């Protein structure tokens, strides 16, 4: 089988099937073998691994994954790609093509059914229009995911690994860092894709924690407080949280909780670490029962 990462082979298969790129599906196919080698290496894929690939496209990365992994489940939404994948992956008995919208897929159930509930690794060149819902869906699914190694927009990768204080830091940084340790492992320019995306890309590896690095009595409350704190960046945290629909705290209650943690009453969300958000939400929860 000819590797698709060779641009001539990609063009040949696209022409054979008269394939039209669909912008709405975020279709930018990889055509650089160095990037693929790097992704496989950083994801640490071996014969014992079950890999979930989100959005295989024509199967460029899937071929590489199949050569290293025990099993690859490739989940693709675009029905026009299914016959192409059937051809390009024909030589790989360990490849499984699943035609479904990944946002509608029960990933915990997939791991249970296809891998006996053992942990899986996620590897993908993600469709950028739904990066955040995919990443959050993976972690919130409670599926046994060991790691997530994905190509994303460079700016989004920076946000995922941002620390308190900077302008990139926000709800996405905190959510990702609650579940995993992020590391940017490669920066990838637009000319590594066909067609070229308008933005620069990065590969980020999210190594899942066995248990979250902070203690929170109520995870949902903590994330609601985090979202409210970043809703309007120019507002103070106390204003954001006290005005959030669905949160029952007055401005005074929030200011009091901040004070008890040794924080300023007019502090902004971007100054608080994950540990401080966990402590704040615990404090607020207790204030409801006082
Ligand atoms: N993995 C291929 C590669 O690297 O060449 C293609 C990557 S392309 C950036 C993103 C892929 O995700 C496309 O094949 C697109 O059709 C698919 N996709 C988009 N939305 C999806 C969804 N909701 N569920 C599953 N696949 C999706």
XYZ file of C-alpha atoms and ligand atoms in Angstrom:
317
model
C 0.000 0.000 0.000
C 1.337 3.410 -0.966
C 1.590 5.801 1.956
C -0.861 8.645 1.671
C 1.473 11.019 3.426
C 3.227 11.308 0.073
C 1.283 14.252 -1.462
C 1.152 12.546 -4.892
C -0.657 9.571 -3.382
C -3.040 11.855 -1.509
C -3.888 13.730 -4.719
C -4.312 10.444 -6.628
C -6.825 8.993 -4.155
C -8.742 12.285 -3.881
C -9.040 12.413 -7.677
C -9.999 8.754 -7.965
C -12.988 9.329 -5.681
C -13.627 12.881 -6.927
C -13.436 13.990 -3.281
C -14.427 17.563 -2.398
C -13.033 19.037 0.836
C -15.757 20.151 3.199
C -14.827 23.249 5.150
C -17.617 22.626 7.651
C -15.828 19.430 8.755
C -12.441 21.136 9.273
C -10.719 18.976 6.659
C -6.975 19.610 6.393
C -5.081 16.421 5.633
C -1.503 15.860 6.763
C 1.135 15.477 4.042
C 4.336 15.546 6.114
C 5.886 12.272 7.246
C 8.136 13.946 9.866
C 5.066 15.275 11.661
C 3.435 11.835 11.609
C 6.585 10.151 12.944
C 6.728 12.719 15.707
C 3.075 12.237 16.697
C 3.430 8.433 16.860
C 6.618 8.756 18.927
C 5.197 11.308 21.353
C 1.959 9.343 21.771
C 4.154 6.362 22.650
C 2.131 3.903 20.600
C 3.030 0.211 20.802
C 1.522 -3.182 19.945
C -0.335 -3.361 23.268
C -2.213 -0.115 22.587
C -5.829 0.423 21.579
C -5.986 3.761 19.784
C -9.030 5.908 19.145
C -8.383 8.162 16.162
C -10.827 11.025 15.741
C -11.309 12.136 12.122
C -9.052 9.836 10.060
C -9.777 11.746 6.826
C -8.423 9.557 3.995
C -6.438 7.468 6.486
C -3.017 9.123 6.337
C -2.280 8.938 10.061
C -4.382 5.795 10.459
C -1.916 3.857 8.304
C 0.939 4.921 10.586
C -1.070 4.151 13.707
C -1.985 0.690 12.411
C 1.662 -0.142 11.872
C 2.446 0.565 15.532
C -0.711 -0.111 17.552
C -2.560 -3.311 18.395
C -5.925 -1.907 17.314
C -7.093 1.396 15.810
C -10.718 2.548 15.920
C -11.035 5.446 13.457
C -14.147 7.592 13.902
C -15.126 9.666 10.859
C -18.232 11.817 10.307
C -17.993 12.387 6.531
C -19.734 9.594 4.625
C -17.776 10.448 1.462
C -14.583 9.366 3.232
C -15.813 5.904 4.222
C -15.262 4.203 0.807
C -11.836 5.889 0.584
C -10.857 4.641 4.054
C -12.095 1.169 3.155
C -9.595 1.154 0.294
C -6.642 2.862 1.991
C -6.886 0.720 5.148
C -7.643 -2.570 3.367
C -4.174 -3.876 4.156
C -4.576 -3.344 7.913
C -6.682 -5.969 9.696
C -6.244 -4.053 12.966
C -8.071 -0.987 11.582
C -11.750 -0.433 12.291
C -13.676 2.359 10.591
C -16.592 3.790 12.568
C -18.890 6.194 10.695
C -20.267 8.495 13.394
C -20.066 12.011 14.815
C -17.505 11.694 17.622
C -19.544 14.090 19.775
C -22.358 11.515 19.743
C -20.115 8.548 20.500
C -20.170 6.924 23.939
C -16.406 6.561 24.376
C -16.601 4.735 27.723
C -18.883 2.175 26.063
C -16.481 1.870 23.099
C -13.587 1.129 25.484
C -15.744 -1.395 27.335
C -16.986 -3.203 24.256
C -13.847 -3.177 22.141
C -11.053 -3.163 24.712
C -12.544 -4.932 27.731
C -12.639 -1.638 29.682
C -8.856 -1.303 29.567
C -7.373 2.114 28.966
C -7.115 3.578 25.493
C -5.005 6.289 23.858
C -6.506 9.018 21.727
C -4.519 10.321 18.765
C -5.871 12.802 16.239
C -5.391 15.670 13.900
C -8.536 17.306 15.214
C -11.174 19.219 13.261
C -10.453 22.670 14.729
C -14.070 23.883 14.786
C -14.891 21.487 17.636
C -11.586 21.106 19.492
C -12.903 22.171 22.901
C -16.083 20.043 22.933
C -14.072 17.019 21.785
C -11.380 17.421 24.467
C -13.871 18.128 27.233
C -16.126 15.294 26.031
C -13.198 12.865 26.206
C -12.347 13.765 29.795
C -15.900 14.138 31.040
C -16.934 10.809 29.489
C -15.122 9.029 32.333
C -13.749 6.674 29.695
C -10.440 5.050 30.673
C -8.221 7.355 28.615
C -4.483 7.167 29.295
C -3.414 10.036 27.051
C -4.633 12.368 24.335
C -2.101 13.399 21.681
C -3.673 15.802 19.239
C -3.003 18.405 16.592
C -4.844 21.593 17.437
C -4.671 25.258 16.542
C -1.440 26.635 18.054
C -3.319 29.323 19.941
C -5.613 26.716 21.521
C -2.617 24.580 22.557
C -1.147 27.673 24.273
C -4.433 28.191 26.124
C -4.539 24.577 27.283
C -1.150 24.747 28.965
C -1.324 28.403 30.166
C -0.528 29.264 33.789
C -2.332 31.922 35.890
C -1.764 35.572 35.070
C -1.375 35.572 31.287
C -3.974 36.466 28.695
C -4.154 32.886 27.388
C -5.185 31.560 30.812
C -8.867 30.754 31.193
C -11.575 28.149 31.696
C -10.032 25.812 29.070
C -6.601 25.887 30.790
C -8.184 24.996 34.130
C -10.423 22.273 32.739
C -7.587 20.589 30.844
C -5.172 20.877 33.771
C -7.704 19.364 36.154
C -7.648 16.151 34.135
C -4.212 16.037 32.556
C -0.687 17.339 32.341
C -0.317 19.212 29.034
C 2.850 19.433 26.974
C 3.282 20.981 23.536
C 5.483 18.514 21.651
C 5.617 20.066 18.163
C 4.732 23.193 16.263
C 3.447 22.547 12.763
C 3.277 25.148 9.964
C 0.356 25.344 7.473
C 2.394 23.846 4.591
C 2.275 20.398 6.248
C -1.425 20.106 5.317
C -3.590 19.870 2.217
C -5.358 22.248 1.921
C -3.312 24.654 4.048
C -5.139 25.948 7.120
C -5.187 29.693 7.790
C -3.584 29.241 11.213
C -0.472 27.636 12.718
C -0.885 24.316 14.515
C 0.685 22.481 17.455
C 0.694 18.914 18.668
C -0.167 18.752 22.350
C 0.047 15.688 24.572
C -2.315 15.512 27.531
C -1.147 12.859 29.989
C -4.169 11.901 32.079
C -3.789 12.079 35.860
C -4.763 8.944 37.779
C -6.689 11.321 40.037
C -7.147 15.115 39.815
C -4.317 17.192 41.323
C -6.704 19.148 43.594
C -9.420 18.228 46.068
C -12.857 19.540 45.330
C -16.020 18.616 47.175
C -18.189 19.458 44.177
C -16.610 19.260 40.723
C -19.659 20.705 38.958
C -19.751 23.701 41.281
C -16.022 24.311 40.785
C -16.391 24.344 37.000
C -19.467 26.581 37.216
C -17.466 29.038 39.371
C -14.547 28.872 36.917
C -16.794 29.549 33.904
C -18.522 32.439 35.694
C -15.164 33.935 36.705
C -14.040 34.146 33.078
C -17.402 35.045 31.548
C -16.569 38.699 31.313
C -12.884 39.216 31.592
C -13.070 42.837 32.704
C -15.332 42.007 35.645
C -13.966 41.047 39.026
C -14.397 37.418 40.028
C -16.948 38.394 42.705
C -19.070 40.245 40.118
C -18.870 37.423 37.586
C -19.808 34.681 40.058
C -22.580 36.654 41.787
C -24.210 37.536 38.430
C -23.988 34.035 36.965
C -27.309 32.376 36.229
C -27.574 29.151 38.195
C -25.149 30.130 40.977
C -26.824 31.167 44.251
C -24.070 33.373 45.718
C -24.296 37.084 46.529
C -21.360 39.371 45.846
C -20.774 39.662 49.597
C -20.683 35.881 50.003
C -18.083 35.556 47.237
C -15.989 38.399 48.667
C -16.153 36.827 52.112
C -15.038 33.440 50.741
C -12.137 35.130 48.903
C -11.131 36.923 52.097
C -11.122 33.669 54.042
C -8.662 32.283 51.493
C -6.418 35.321 51.917
C -7.346 36.733 48.478
C -8.347 40.298 47.573
C -12.088 40.997 47.286
C -11.633 42.599 43.841
C -9.351 39.902 42.403
C -9.906 38.759 38.803
C -10.323 35.157 37.740
C -7.093 35.026 35.740
C -5.063 35.386 38.948
C -6.356 32.205 40.620
C -4.671 28.832 40.285
C -6.602 25.577 39.962
C -5.901 24.886 43.620
C -7.360 28.266 44.589
C -10.482 27.672 42.481
C -10.945 24.306 44.221
C -10.551 25.957 47.648
C -12.903 28.808 46.672
C -15.650 26.466 45.488
C -15.298 24.376 48.679
C -15.566 27.577 50.727
C -18.631 28.713 48.775
C -20.292 25.335 49.146
C -19.776 25.476 52.910
C -21.210 28.990 53.034
C -24.509 27.578 51.754
C -24.891 25.352 54.797
C -23.706 27.897 57.378
N -6.538 12.598 10.256
C -6.561 13.161 8.924
C -5.190 13.709 8.591
O -4.457 14.014 9.524
O -4.891 13.856 7.412
C -7.660 14.226 8.773
C -7.657 15.332 9.785
S -8.803 16.635 9.430
C -8.006 17.986 10.260
C -10.169 16.360 10.529
C -11.046 15.144 10.203
O -12.100 15.062 11.170
C -11.738 15.179 8.844
O -11.595 13.941 8.218
C -13.206 15.452 9.174
O -14.110 14.952 8.219
C -13.327 14.745 10.526
N -14.418 15.245 11.383
C -14.920 16.499 11.469
N -15.901 16.577 12.383
C -16.011 15.324 12.939
C -16.873 14.762 13.919
N -17.785 15.507 14.561
N -16.742 13.440 14.207
C -15.805 12.674 13.569
N -14.977 13.162 12.608
C -15.081 14.467 12.296
